[in-house]
Tab-separated table of C-alpha atoms in Angstrom:
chain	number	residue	atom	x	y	z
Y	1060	UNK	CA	2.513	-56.926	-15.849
Y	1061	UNK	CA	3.689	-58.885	-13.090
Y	1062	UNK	CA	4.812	-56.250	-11.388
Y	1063	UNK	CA	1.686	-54.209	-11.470
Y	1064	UNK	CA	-0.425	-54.976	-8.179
Y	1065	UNK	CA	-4.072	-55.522	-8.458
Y	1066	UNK	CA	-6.307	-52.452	-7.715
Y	1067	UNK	CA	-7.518	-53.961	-4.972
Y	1068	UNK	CA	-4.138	-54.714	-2.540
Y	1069	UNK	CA	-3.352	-51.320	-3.587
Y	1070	UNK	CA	-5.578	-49.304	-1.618
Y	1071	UNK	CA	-5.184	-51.389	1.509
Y	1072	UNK	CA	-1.746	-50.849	1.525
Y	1073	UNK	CA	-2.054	-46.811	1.281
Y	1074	UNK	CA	-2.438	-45.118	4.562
Y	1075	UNK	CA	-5.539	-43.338	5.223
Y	1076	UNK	CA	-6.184	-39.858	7.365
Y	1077	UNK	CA	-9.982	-40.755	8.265
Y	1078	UNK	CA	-8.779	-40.129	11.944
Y	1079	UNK	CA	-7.325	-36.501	11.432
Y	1080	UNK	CA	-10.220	-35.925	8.892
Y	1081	UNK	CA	-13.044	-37.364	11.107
Y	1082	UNK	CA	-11.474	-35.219	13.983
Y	1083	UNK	CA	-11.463	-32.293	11.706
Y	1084	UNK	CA	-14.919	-32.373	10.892
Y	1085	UNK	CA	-15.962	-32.768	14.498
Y	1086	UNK	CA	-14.393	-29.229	15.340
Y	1087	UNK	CA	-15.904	-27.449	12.464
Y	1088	UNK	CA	-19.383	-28.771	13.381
Y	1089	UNK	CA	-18.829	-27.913	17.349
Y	1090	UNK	CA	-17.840	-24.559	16.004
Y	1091	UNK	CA	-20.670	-24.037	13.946
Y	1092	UNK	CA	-22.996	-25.155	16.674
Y	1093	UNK	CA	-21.543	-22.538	19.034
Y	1094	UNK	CA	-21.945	-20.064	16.741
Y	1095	UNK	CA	-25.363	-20.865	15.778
Y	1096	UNK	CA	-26.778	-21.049	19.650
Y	1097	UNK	CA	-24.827	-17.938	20.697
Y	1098	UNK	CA	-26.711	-16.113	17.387
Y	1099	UNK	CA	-29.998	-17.636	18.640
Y	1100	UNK	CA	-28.871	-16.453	21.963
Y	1101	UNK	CA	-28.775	-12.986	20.792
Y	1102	UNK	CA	-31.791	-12.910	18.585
Y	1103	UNK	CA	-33.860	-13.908	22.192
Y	1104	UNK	CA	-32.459	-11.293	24.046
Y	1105	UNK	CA	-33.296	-8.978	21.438
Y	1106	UNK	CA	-36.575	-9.532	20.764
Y	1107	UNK	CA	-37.919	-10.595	24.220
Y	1108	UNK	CA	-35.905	-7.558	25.655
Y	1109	UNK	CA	-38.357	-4.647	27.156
Y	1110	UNK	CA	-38.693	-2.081	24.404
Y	1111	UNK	CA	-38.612	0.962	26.023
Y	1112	UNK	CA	-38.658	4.140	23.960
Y	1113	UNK	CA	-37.434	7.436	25.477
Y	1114	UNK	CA	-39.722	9.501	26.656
Y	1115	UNK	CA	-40.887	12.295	24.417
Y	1116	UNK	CA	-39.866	15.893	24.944
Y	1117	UNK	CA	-42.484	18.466	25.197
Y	1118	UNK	CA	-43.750	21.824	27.062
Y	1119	UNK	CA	-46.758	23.897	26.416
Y	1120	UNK	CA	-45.874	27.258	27.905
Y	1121	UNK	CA	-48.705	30.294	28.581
Y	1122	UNK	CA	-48.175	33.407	28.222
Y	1123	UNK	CA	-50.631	36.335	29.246
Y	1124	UNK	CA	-48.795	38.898	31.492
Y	1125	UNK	CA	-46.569	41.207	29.975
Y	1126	UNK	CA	-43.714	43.210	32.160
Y	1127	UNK	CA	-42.036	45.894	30.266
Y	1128	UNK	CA	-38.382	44.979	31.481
Y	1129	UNK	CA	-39.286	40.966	30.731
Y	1130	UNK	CA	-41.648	40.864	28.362
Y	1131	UNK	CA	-44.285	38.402	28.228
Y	1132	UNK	CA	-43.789	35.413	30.976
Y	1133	UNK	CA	-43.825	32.223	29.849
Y	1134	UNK	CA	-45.554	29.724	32.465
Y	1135	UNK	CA	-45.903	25.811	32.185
Y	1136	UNK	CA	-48.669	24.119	33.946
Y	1137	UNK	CA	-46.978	20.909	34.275
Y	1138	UNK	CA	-44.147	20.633	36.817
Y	1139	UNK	CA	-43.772	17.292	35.527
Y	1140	UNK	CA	-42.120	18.564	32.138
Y	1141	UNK	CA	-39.287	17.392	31.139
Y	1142	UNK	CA	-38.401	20.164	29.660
Y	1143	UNK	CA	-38.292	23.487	31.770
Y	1144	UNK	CA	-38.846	27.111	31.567
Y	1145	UNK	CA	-35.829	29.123	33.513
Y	1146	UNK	CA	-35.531	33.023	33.135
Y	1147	UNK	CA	-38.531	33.118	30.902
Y	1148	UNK	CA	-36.351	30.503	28.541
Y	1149	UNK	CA	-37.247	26.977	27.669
Y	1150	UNK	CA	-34.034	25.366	27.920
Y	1151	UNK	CA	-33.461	22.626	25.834
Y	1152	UNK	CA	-32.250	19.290	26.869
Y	1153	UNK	CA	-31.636	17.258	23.318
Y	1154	UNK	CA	-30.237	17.817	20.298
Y	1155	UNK	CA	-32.336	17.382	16.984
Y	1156	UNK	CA	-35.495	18.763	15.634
Y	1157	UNK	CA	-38.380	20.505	17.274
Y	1158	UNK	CA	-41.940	21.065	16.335
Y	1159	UNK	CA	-42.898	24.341	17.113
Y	1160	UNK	CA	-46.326	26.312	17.600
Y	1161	UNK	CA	-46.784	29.763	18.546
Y	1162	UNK	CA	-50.799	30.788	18.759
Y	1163	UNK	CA	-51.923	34.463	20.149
Y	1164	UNK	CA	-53.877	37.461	20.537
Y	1165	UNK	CA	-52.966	40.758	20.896
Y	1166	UNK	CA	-54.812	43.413	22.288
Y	1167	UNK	CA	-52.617	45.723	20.369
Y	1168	UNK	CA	-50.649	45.448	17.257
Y	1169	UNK	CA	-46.701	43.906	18.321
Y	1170	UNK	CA	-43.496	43.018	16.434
Y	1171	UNK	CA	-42.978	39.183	17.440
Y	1172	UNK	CA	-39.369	37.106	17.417
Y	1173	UNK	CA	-38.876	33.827	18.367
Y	1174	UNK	CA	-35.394	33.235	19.144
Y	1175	UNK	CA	-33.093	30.071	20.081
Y	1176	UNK	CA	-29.879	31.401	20.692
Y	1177	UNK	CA	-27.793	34.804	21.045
Y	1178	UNK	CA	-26.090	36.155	17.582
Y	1179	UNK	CA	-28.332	33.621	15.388
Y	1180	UNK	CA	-30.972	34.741	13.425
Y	1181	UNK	CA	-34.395	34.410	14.647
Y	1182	UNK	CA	-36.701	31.091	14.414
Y	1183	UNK	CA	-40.009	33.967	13.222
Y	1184	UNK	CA	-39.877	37.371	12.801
Y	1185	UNK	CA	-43.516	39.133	12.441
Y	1186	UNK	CA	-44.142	42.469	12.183
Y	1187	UNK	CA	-47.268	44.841	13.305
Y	1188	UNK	CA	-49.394	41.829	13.688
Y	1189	UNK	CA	-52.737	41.379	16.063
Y	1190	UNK	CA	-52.407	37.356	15.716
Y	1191	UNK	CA	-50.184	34.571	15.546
Y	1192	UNK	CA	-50.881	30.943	14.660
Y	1193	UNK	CA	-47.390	29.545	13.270
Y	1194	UNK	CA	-46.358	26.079	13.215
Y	1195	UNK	CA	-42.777	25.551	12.539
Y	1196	UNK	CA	-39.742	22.955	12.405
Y	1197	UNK	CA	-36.322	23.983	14.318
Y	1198	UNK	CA	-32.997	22.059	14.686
Y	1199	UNK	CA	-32.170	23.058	18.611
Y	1200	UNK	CA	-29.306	21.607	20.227
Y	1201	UNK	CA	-28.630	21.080	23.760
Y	1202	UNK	CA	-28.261	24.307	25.671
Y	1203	UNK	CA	-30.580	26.048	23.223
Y	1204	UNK	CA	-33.014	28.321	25.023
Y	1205	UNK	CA	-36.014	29.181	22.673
Y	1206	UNK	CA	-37.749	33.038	24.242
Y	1207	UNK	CA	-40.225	35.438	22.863
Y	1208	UNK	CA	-39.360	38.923	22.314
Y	1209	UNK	CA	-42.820	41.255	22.092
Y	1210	UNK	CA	-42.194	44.528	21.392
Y	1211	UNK	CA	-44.836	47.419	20.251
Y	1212	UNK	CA	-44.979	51.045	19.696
Y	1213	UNK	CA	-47.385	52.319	21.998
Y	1214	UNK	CA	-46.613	53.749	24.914
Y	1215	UNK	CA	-49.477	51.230	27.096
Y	1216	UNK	CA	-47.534	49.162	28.082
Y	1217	UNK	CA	-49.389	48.104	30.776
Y	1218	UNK	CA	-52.511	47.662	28.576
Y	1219	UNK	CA	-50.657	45.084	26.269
Y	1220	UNK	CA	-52.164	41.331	26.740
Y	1221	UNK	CA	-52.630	38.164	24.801
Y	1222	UNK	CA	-55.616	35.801	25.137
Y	1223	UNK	CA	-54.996	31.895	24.891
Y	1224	UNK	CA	-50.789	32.921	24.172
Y	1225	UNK	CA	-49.313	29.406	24.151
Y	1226	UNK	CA	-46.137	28.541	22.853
Y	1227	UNK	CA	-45.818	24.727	22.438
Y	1228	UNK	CA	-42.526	22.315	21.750
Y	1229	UNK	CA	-42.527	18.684	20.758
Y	1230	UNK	CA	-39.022	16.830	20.103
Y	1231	UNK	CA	-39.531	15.188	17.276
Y	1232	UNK	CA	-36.447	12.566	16.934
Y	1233	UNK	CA	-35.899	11.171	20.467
Y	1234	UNK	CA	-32.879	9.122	21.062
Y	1235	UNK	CA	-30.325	11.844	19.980
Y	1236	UNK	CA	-27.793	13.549	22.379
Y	1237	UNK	CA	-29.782	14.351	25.682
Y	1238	UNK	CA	-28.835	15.567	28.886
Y	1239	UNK	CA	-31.637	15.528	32.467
């Protein structure tokens, strides 16, 4: 075995990469570290960020007065609605659901619809009623315009009223498709 070198002078004569493996290592930990700070970065901004929700949707409309060419009008008390009565419509801004209440009385008996949109079926159809307390759920979209069609057989018109008539809407998934 005299040819055979000793274990020892062996390895010291092989070259070694601990430069190229050193420098290699010092990358993947500057990379890591970048990607851990701009992670933290981003978990900061998220949580310290102002968390502001959108502002709910609603109307409460009256309606007491009847016309015989309009119906009943609807009236808001709140000019600061988001939402807004035009043409005795309530226009609607946002797509997704709606919560919906419609409470009266009549001083005669009525056929009621509550409609959203032209060639759809109604939201409510009653028939010969006195009263109406109805609570509902509606998908309206945007451009929707929710009205109230009162219609009766007698001939008074003029004598046709409804005590505490309120018609109320509350969007109930804010966030989805709006337009102000």
């Amino acid at each position: 075995m005299e040819g055979v070198q000793p274990l020892d002078q062996n390895v010291g004569n092989t070259p070694r990469p601990r430069f190229e493996k050193n420098k290699l290592l010092l990358v993947s930990s500057a990379i890591q570290g970048l990607g851990l700070l701009l992670c933290l970065t981003y978990i900061c901004l998220h949580l310290f960020a102002p968390q502001v929700p959108p502002p709910i949707q609603s109307i409460k409309v009256q309606f007491t007065k009847y016309e015989k060419e309009k119906g009943f009008i609807l009236t808001s008390q709140n000019e600061d609605d988001i939402i807004k009565v035009q043409n005795n419509s309530i226009i609607i801004n946002c797509d997704g659901f709606y919560l919906i209440s419609l409470k009266a009385y009549f001083s005669q008996e009525v056929n009621i619809s509550l409609h959203y949109r032209k060639g759809q079926r109604p939201l409510l159809v009653l028939s010969k009623i006195r009263s109406v307390n109805s609570v509902m759920v509606a998908s309206l979209a945007f451009k929707d315009k929710v009205y109230l069609n009162v219609t009766t057989h007698s001939s008074f018109y003029n004598s046709l009223h409804a005590n505490g008539g309120e018609l109320i809407l509350i969007h109930q998934n804010p966030g989805e498709f709006c337009v102000h």
